[in-house]
Short mmCIF file of C-alpha atoms in Angstrom, two decimals:
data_model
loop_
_atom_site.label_atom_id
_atom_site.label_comp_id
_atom_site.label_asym_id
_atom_site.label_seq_id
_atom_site.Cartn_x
_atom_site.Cartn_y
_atom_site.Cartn_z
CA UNK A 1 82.58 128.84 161.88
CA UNK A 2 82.59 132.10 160.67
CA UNK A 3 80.91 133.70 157.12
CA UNK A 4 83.17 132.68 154.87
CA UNK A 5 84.92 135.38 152.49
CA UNK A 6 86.15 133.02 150.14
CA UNK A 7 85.20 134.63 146.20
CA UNK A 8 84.60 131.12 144.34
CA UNK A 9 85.60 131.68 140.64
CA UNK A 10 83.41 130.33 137.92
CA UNK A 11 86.70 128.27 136.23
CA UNK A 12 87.14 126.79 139.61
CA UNK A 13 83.47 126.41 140.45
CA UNK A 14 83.16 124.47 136.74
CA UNK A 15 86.12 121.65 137.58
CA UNK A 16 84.23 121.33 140.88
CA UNK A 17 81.03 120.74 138.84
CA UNK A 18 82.50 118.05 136.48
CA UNK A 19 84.09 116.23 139.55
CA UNK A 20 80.56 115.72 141.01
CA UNK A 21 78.97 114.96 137.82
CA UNK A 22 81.46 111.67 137.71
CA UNK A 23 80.78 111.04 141.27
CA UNK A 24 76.57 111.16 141.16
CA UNK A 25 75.85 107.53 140.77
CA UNK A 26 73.94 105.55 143.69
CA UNK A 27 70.69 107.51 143.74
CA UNK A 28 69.74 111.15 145.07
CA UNK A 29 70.65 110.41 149.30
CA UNK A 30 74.36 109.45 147.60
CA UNK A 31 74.37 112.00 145.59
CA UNK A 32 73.04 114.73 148.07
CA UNK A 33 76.21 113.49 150.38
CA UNK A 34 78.18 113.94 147.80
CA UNK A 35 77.40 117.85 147.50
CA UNK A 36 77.55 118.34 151.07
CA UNK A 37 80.79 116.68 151.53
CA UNK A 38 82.82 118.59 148.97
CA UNK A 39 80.73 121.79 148.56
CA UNK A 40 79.89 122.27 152.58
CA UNK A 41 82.60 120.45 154.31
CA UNK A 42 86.09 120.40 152.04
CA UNK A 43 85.53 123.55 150.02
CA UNK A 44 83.32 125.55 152.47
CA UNK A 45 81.59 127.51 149.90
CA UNK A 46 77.95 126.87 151.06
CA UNK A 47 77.31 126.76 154.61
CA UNK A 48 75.23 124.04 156.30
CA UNK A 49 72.00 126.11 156.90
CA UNK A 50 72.02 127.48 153.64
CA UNK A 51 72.25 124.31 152.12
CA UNK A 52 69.52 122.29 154.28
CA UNK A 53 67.53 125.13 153.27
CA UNK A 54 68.11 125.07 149.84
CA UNK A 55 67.66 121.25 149.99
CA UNK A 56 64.26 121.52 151.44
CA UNK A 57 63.12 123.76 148.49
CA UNK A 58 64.12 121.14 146.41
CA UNK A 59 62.33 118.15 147.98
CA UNK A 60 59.37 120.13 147.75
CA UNK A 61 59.85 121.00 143.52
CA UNK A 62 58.95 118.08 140.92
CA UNK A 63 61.53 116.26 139.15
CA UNK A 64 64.87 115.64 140.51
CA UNK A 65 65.61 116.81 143.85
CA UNK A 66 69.67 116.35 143.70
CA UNK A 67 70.25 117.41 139.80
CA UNK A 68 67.85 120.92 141.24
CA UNK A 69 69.96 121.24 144.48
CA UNK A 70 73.27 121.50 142.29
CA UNK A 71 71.36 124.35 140.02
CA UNK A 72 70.33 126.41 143.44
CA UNK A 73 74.17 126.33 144.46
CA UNK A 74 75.38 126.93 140.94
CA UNK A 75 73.09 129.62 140.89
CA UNK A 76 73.66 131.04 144.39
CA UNK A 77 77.53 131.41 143.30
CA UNK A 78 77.33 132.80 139.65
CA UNK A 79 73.83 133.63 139.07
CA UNK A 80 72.15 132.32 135.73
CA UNK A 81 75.50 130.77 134.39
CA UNK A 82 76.16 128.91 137.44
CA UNK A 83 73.08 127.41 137.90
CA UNK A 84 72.91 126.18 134.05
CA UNK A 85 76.61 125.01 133.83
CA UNK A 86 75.51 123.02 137.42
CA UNK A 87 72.60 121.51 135.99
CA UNK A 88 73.15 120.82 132.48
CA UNK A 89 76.98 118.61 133.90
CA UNK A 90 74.73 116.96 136.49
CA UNK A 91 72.88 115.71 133.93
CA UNK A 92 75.52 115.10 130.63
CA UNK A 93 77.44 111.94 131.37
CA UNK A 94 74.24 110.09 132.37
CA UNK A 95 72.70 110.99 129.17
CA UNK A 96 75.43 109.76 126.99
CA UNK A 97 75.98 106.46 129.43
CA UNK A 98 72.13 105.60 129.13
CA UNK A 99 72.12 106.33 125.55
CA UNK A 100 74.51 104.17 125.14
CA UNK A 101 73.43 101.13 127.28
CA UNK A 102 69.62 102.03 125.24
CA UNK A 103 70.94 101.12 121.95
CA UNK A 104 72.98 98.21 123.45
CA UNK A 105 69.89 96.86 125.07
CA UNK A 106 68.09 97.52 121.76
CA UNK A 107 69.70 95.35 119.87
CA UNK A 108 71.01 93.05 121.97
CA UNK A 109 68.27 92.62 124.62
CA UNK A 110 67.11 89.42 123.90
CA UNK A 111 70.86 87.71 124.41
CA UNK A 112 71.35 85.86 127.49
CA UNK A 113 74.33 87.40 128.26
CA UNK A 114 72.74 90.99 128.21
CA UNK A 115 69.55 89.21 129.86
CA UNK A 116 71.71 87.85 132.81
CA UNK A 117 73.70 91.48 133.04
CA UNK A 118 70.17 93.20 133.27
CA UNK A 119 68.88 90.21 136.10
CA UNK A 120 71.70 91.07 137.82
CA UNK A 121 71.37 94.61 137.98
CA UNK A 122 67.80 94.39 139.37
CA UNK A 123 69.02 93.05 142.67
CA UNK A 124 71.65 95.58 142.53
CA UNK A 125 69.09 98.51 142.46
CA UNK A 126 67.12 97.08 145.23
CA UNK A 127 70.11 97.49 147.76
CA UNK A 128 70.73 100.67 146.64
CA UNK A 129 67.26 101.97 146.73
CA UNK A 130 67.28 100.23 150.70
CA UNK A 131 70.58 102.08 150.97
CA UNK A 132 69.15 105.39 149.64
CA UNK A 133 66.13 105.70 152.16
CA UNK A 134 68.20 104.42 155.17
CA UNK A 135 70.71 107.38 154.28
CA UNK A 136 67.86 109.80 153.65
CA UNK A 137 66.09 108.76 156.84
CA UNK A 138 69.15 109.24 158.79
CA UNK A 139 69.24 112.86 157.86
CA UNK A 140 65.90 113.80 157.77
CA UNK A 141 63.87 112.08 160.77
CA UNK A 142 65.63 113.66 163.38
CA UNK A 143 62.97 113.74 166.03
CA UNK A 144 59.44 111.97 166.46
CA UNK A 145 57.07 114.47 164.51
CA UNK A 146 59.50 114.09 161.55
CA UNK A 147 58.95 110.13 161.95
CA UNK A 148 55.04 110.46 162.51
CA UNK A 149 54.91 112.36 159.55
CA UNK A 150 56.89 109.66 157.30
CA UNK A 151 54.74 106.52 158.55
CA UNK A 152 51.92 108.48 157.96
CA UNK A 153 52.75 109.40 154.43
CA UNK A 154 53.79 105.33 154.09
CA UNK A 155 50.14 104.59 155.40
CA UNK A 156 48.37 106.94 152.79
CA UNK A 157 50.58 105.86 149.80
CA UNK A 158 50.87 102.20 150.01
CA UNK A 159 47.22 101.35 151.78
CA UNK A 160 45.31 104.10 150.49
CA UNK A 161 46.66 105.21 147.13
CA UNK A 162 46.38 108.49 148.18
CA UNK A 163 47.54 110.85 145.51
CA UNK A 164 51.62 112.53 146.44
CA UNK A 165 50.29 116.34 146.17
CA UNK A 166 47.80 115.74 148.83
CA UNK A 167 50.21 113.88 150.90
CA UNK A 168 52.99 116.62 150.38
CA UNK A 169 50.63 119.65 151.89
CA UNK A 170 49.34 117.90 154.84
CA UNK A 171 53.03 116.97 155.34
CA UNK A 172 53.13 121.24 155.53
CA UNK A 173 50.93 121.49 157.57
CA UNK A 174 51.69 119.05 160.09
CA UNK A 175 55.77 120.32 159.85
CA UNK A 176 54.15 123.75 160.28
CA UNK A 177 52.16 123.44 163.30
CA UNK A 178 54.65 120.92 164.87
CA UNK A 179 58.23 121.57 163.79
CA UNK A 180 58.02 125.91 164.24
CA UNK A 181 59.87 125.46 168.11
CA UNK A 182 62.40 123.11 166.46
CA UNK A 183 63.03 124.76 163.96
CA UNK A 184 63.02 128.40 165.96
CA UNK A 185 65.79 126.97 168.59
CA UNK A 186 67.76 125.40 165.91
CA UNK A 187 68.39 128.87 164.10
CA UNK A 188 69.19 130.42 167.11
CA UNK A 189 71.91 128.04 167.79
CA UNK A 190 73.28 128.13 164.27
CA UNK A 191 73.23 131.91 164.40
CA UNK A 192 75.00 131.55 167.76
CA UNK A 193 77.67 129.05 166.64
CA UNK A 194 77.91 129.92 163.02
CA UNK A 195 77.37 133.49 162.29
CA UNK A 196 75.65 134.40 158.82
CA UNK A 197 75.35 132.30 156.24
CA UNK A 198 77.83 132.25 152.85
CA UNK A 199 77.41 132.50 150.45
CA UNK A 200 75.37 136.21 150.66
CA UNK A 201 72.37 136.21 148.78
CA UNK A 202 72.28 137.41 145.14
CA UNK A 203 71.13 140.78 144.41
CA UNK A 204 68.01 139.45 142.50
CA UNK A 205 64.88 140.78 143.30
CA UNK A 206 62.07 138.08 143.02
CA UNK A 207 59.89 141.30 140.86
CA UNK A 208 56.76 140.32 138.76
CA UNK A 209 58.43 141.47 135.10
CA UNK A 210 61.51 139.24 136.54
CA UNK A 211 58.95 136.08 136.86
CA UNK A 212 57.00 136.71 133.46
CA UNK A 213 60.25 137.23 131.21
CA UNK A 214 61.55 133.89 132.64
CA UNK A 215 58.24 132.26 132.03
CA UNK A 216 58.38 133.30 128.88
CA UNK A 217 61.66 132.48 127.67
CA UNK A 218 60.99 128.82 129.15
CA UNK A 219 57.80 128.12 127.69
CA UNK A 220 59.36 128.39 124.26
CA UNK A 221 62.19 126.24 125.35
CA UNK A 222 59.74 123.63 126.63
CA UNK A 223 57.08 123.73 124.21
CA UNK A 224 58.62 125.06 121.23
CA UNK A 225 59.60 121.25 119.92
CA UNK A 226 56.43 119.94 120.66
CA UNK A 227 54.94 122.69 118.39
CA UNK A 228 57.47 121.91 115.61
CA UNK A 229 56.62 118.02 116.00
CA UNK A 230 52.44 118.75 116.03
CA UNK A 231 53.37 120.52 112.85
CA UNK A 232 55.75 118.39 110.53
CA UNK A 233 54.34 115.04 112.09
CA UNK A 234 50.86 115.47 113.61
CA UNK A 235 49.99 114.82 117.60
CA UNK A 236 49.37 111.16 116.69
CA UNK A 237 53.06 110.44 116.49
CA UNK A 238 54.87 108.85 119.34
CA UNK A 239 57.63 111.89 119.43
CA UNK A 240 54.71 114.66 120.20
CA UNK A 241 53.09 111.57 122.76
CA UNK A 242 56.15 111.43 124.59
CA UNK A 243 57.42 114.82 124.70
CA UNK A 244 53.46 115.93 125.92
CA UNK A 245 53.36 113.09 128.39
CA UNK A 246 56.19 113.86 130.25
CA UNK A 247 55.85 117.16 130.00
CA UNK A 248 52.85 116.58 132.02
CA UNK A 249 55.12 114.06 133.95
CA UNK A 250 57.49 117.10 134.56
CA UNK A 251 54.63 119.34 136.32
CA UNK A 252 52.33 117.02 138.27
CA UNK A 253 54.83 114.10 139.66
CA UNK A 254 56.41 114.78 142.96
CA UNK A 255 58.89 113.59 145.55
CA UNK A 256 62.02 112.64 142.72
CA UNK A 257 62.68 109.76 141.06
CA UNK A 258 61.46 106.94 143.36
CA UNK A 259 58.11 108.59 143.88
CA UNK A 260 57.00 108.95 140.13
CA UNK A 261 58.25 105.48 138.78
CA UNK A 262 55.19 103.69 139.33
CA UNK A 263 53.20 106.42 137.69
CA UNK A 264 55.42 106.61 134.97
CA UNK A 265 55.99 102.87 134.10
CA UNK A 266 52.23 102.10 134.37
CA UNK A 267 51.58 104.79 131.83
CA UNK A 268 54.39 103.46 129.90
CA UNK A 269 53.06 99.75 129.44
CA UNK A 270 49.28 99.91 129.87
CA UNK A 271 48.38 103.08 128.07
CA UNK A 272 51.01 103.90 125.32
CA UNK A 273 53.05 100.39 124.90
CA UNK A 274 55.99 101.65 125.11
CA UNK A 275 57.70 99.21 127.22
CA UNK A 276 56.78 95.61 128.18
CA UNK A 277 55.96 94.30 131.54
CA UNK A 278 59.25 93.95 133.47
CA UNK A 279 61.56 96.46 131.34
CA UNK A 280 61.05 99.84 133.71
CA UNK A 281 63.26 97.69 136.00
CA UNK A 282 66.03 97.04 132.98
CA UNK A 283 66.24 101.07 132.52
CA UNK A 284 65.71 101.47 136.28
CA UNK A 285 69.03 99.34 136.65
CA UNK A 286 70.67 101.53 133.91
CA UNK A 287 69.62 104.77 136.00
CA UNK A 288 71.09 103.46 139.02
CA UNK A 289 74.33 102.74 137.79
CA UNK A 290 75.54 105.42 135.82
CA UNK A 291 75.78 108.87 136.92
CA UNK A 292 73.12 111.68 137.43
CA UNK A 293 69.52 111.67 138.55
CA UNK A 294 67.74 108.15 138.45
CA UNK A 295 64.98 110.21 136.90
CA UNK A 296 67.15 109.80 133.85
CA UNK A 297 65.19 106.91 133.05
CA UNK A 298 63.13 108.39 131.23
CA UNK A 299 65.38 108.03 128.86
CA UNK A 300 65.10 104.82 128.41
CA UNK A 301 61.23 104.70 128.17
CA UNK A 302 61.54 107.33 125.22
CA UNK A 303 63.88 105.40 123.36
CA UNK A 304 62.30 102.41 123.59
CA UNK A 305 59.11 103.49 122.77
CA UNK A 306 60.12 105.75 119.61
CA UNK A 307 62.73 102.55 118.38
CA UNK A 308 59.11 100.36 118.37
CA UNK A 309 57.72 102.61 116.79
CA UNK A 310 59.97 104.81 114.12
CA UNK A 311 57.66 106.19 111.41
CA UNK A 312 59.35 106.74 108.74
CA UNK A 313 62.91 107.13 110.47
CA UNK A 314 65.08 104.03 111.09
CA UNK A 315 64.60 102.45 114.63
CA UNK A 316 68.39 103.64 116.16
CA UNK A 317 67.26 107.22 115.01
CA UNK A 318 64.06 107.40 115.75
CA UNK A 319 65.22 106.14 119.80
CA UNK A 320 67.82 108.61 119.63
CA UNK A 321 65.33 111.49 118.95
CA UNK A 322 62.97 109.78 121.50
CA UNK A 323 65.78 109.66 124.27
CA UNK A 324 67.00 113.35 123.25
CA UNK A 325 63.01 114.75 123.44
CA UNK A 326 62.35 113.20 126.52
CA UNK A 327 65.40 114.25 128.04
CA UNK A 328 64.45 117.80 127.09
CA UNK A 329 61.15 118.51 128.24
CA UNK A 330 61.68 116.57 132.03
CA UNK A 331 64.85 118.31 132.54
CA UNK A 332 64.22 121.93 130.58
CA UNK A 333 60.91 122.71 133.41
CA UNK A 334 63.87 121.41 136.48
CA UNK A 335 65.93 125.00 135.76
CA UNK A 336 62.76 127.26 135.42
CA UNK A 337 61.91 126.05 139.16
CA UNK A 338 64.82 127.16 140.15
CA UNK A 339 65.32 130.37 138.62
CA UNK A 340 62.23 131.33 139.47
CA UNK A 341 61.51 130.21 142.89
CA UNK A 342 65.04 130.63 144.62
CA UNK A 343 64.77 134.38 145.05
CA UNK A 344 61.72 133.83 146.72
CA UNK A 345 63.02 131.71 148.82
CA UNK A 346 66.76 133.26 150.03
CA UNK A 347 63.81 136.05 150.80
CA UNK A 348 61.91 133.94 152.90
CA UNK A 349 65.24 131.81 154.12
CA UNK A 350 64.48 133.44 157.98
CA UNK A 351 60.89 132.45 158.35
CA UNK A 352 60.28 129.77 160.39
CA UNK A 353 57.19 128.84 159.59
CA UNK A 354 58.14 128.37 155.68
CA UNK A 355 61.25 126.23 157.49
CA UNK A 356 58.91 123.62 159.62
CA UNK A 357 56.83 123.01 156.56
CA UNK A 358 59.45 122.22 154.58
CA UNK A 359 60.66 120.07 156.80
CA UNK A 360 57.82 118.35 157.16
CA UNK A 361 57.51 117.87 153.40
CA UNK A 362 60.69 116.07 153.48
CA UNK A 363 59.59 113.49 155.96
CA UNK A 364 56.86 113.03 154.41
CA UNK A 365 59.21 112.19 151.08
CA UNK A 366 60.71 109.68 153.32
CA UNK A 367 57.72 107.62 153.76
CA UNK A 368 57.15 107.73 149.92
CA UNK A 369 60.34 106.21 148.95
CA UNK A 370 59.67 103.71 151.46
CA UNK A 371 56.92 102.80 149.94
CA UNK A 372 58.75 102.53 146.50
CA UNK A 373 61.27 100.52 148.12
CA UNK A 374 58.80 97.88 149.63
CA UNK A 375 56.51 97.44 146.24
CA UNK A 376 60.14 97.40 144.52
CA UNK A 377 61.68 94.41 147.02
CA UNK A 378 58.39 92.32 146.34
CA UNK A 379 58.47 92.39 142.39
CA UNK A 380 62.26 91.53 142.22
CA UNK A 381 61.86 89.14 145.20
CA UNK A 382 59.10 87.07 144.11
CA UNK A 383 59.25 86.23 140.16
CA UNK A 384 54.93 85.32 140.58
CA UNK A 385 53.72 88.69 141.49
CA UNK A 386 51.82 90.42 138.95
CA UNK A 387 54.25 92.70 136.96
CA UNK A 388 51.78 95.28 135.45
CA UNK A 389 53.97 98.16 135.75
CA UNK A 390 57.37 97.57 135.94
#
């Protein structure tokens, strides 16, 4: 396969964009195969390496690894524009689907038809998050360091609580000092078999003044609401809690959706009361079947916790603003990653050291979600387990 000459244009490149917006349901392995099918295989505008490479950036960001993948190629084919029109569709019709199914659950929660739907969905989301590491393991664990490394990050998580950043840079280290041959041969024979890589890199030089105007600009994007909301309401007010905490959420949680749940929903019930015990799985199930990153359930915990407790505003409004705040600050920090990192790494996209680690770090992201999954099977298998956090 040669380097492709194709010139995408940015009307074409935007129906593309909607068509795998609709199709991004099922979790971020489905989703992932959904971009490489139609971007790598029927339109050929991203070549394999490039996106495995691009993918492996992404596993190693916080927040959502698929929703960020679709910015890097947006923004690998038109630049700021693309990557923001890729993003922000990823994103839209799961918004407006889990708004929806917020107020719905709301207000009619406590019917048993609406009960039985949201029972239902539980077991639903436990196949799919099975059928999501399965897929992802497929890809990923191609050879027995990659497998090592994802029992071992398993082991650390699940037995030994040990905290996802620490786990994600000995998972570098270990891809580093074990994966460099792999990884050396493989780019040989994908140089031999392939030729270069499409698309060619933007002209965007990763510069210092290039990193601190995009800081900038983002910082008052991010925090500017939170500012506005310490000032007309105070910090005591559930809006500036939620927008701060997962703002924090956005920075420090790691590995996608499936590995900051736990985090999240413990927060969620035992610290701010936000949610009860149990209801992280309702909004889980409303992440997992609609479109766009399951992170989106977020959402749901900023509705619900704003509707319980309005202020002055009436309850629909008040989870409306809560769903629309949260929605802002974990997705707003998502494009400055991008932006800011991916000249960096086309730069870097020949060294193979920076490759082995990153493929290490996505092993390692393997063992995490299985961990999810396992904790996840036991609380929707057996009604008597504790149900602190979810």
């Amino acid at each position: 396969m040669a380097n492709n000459p194709t010139v995408v244009s940015y009307s074409e490149a935007l129906r593309v964009w909607i068509r795998i917006a609709l199709l991004s349901f099922g979790g971020p392995a489905a989703q992932i195969a959904v971009m490489h099918r139609i971007l790598v295989d029927e339109k050929r505008w991203i070549s394999e390496s490039r996106f495995l490479h691009a993918l492996n950036y992404c596993m190693l960001l916080p927040g959502p690894e698929a929703m960020q993948l679709a910015t890097y190629v947006g923004w690998l084919l038109h630049g700021t524009r693309g990557g923001l029109t890729a993003g922000l569709l990823f994103i839209l019709p799961g918004f407006v689907a889990i708004l929806v199914l917020s107020l719905l659950y709301a207000v009619y929660g406590q019917l048993a038809l609406v009960e039985a739907l949201f029972f239902g969905l539980k077991a639903a989301v436990l196949a799919i998050v099975l059928q999501a590491l399965l897929s992802l393991g497929k890809k990923t664990l191609a050879g027995w360091p990659e497998r090592l490394i994802a029992l071992a990050a398993f082991i650390a998580i699940f037995f030994f609580v040990v905290p996802f950043p620490l786990i994600i840079l000995t998972a570098a280290v270990l891809g580093w000092l074990g994966l460099r041959q792999r990884v050396r041969r493989e780019q040989a024979d994908a140089t031999a078999s392939r030729g270069d890589a499409y698309p060619p890199t933007l002209t965007v030089k990763p510069t210092p003044l290039r990193a601190i105007r995009l800081i900038s600009v983002f910082a008052l994007l991010w925090f500017g609401p939170l500012l506005w909301i310490a000032a007309q309401l105070g910090t005591d007010s559930v809006y500036f809690q939620e927008g701060w905490f997962f703002s924090k959420a956005a920075v420090v949680t790691f590995g996608g959706a499936y590995a900051v749940l736990a985090y999240i929903a413990q927060q969620a019930v035992d610290v701010y009361g936000w949610l009860a015990p149990g209801e992280m799985l309702d909004g889980l199930g409303m992440a997992e079947t609609t479109p766009g990153p399951l992170i989106q359930v977020v959402q749901f915990v900023g509705f619900m916790g704003a509707y319980r407790l309005p202020g002055e505003l009436n309850p629909l409004v008040a989870g409306t603003f809560g769903a629309i705040l949260t929605t802002w600050v974990t997705f707003v920090p998502c494009f400055l990653w991008i932006f800011l990192g991916a000249p960096y790494v086309e730069a870097l996209r020949g060294n193979q050291a920076l490759s082995a680690a990153l493929r290490g770090i996505t092993a390692a992201v393997v063992g995490v979600i299985l961990n999810l999954a396992l904790w996840f099977a036991l609380h929707v298998l057996f009604a008597d387990l504790d149900e602190t956090w979810f």
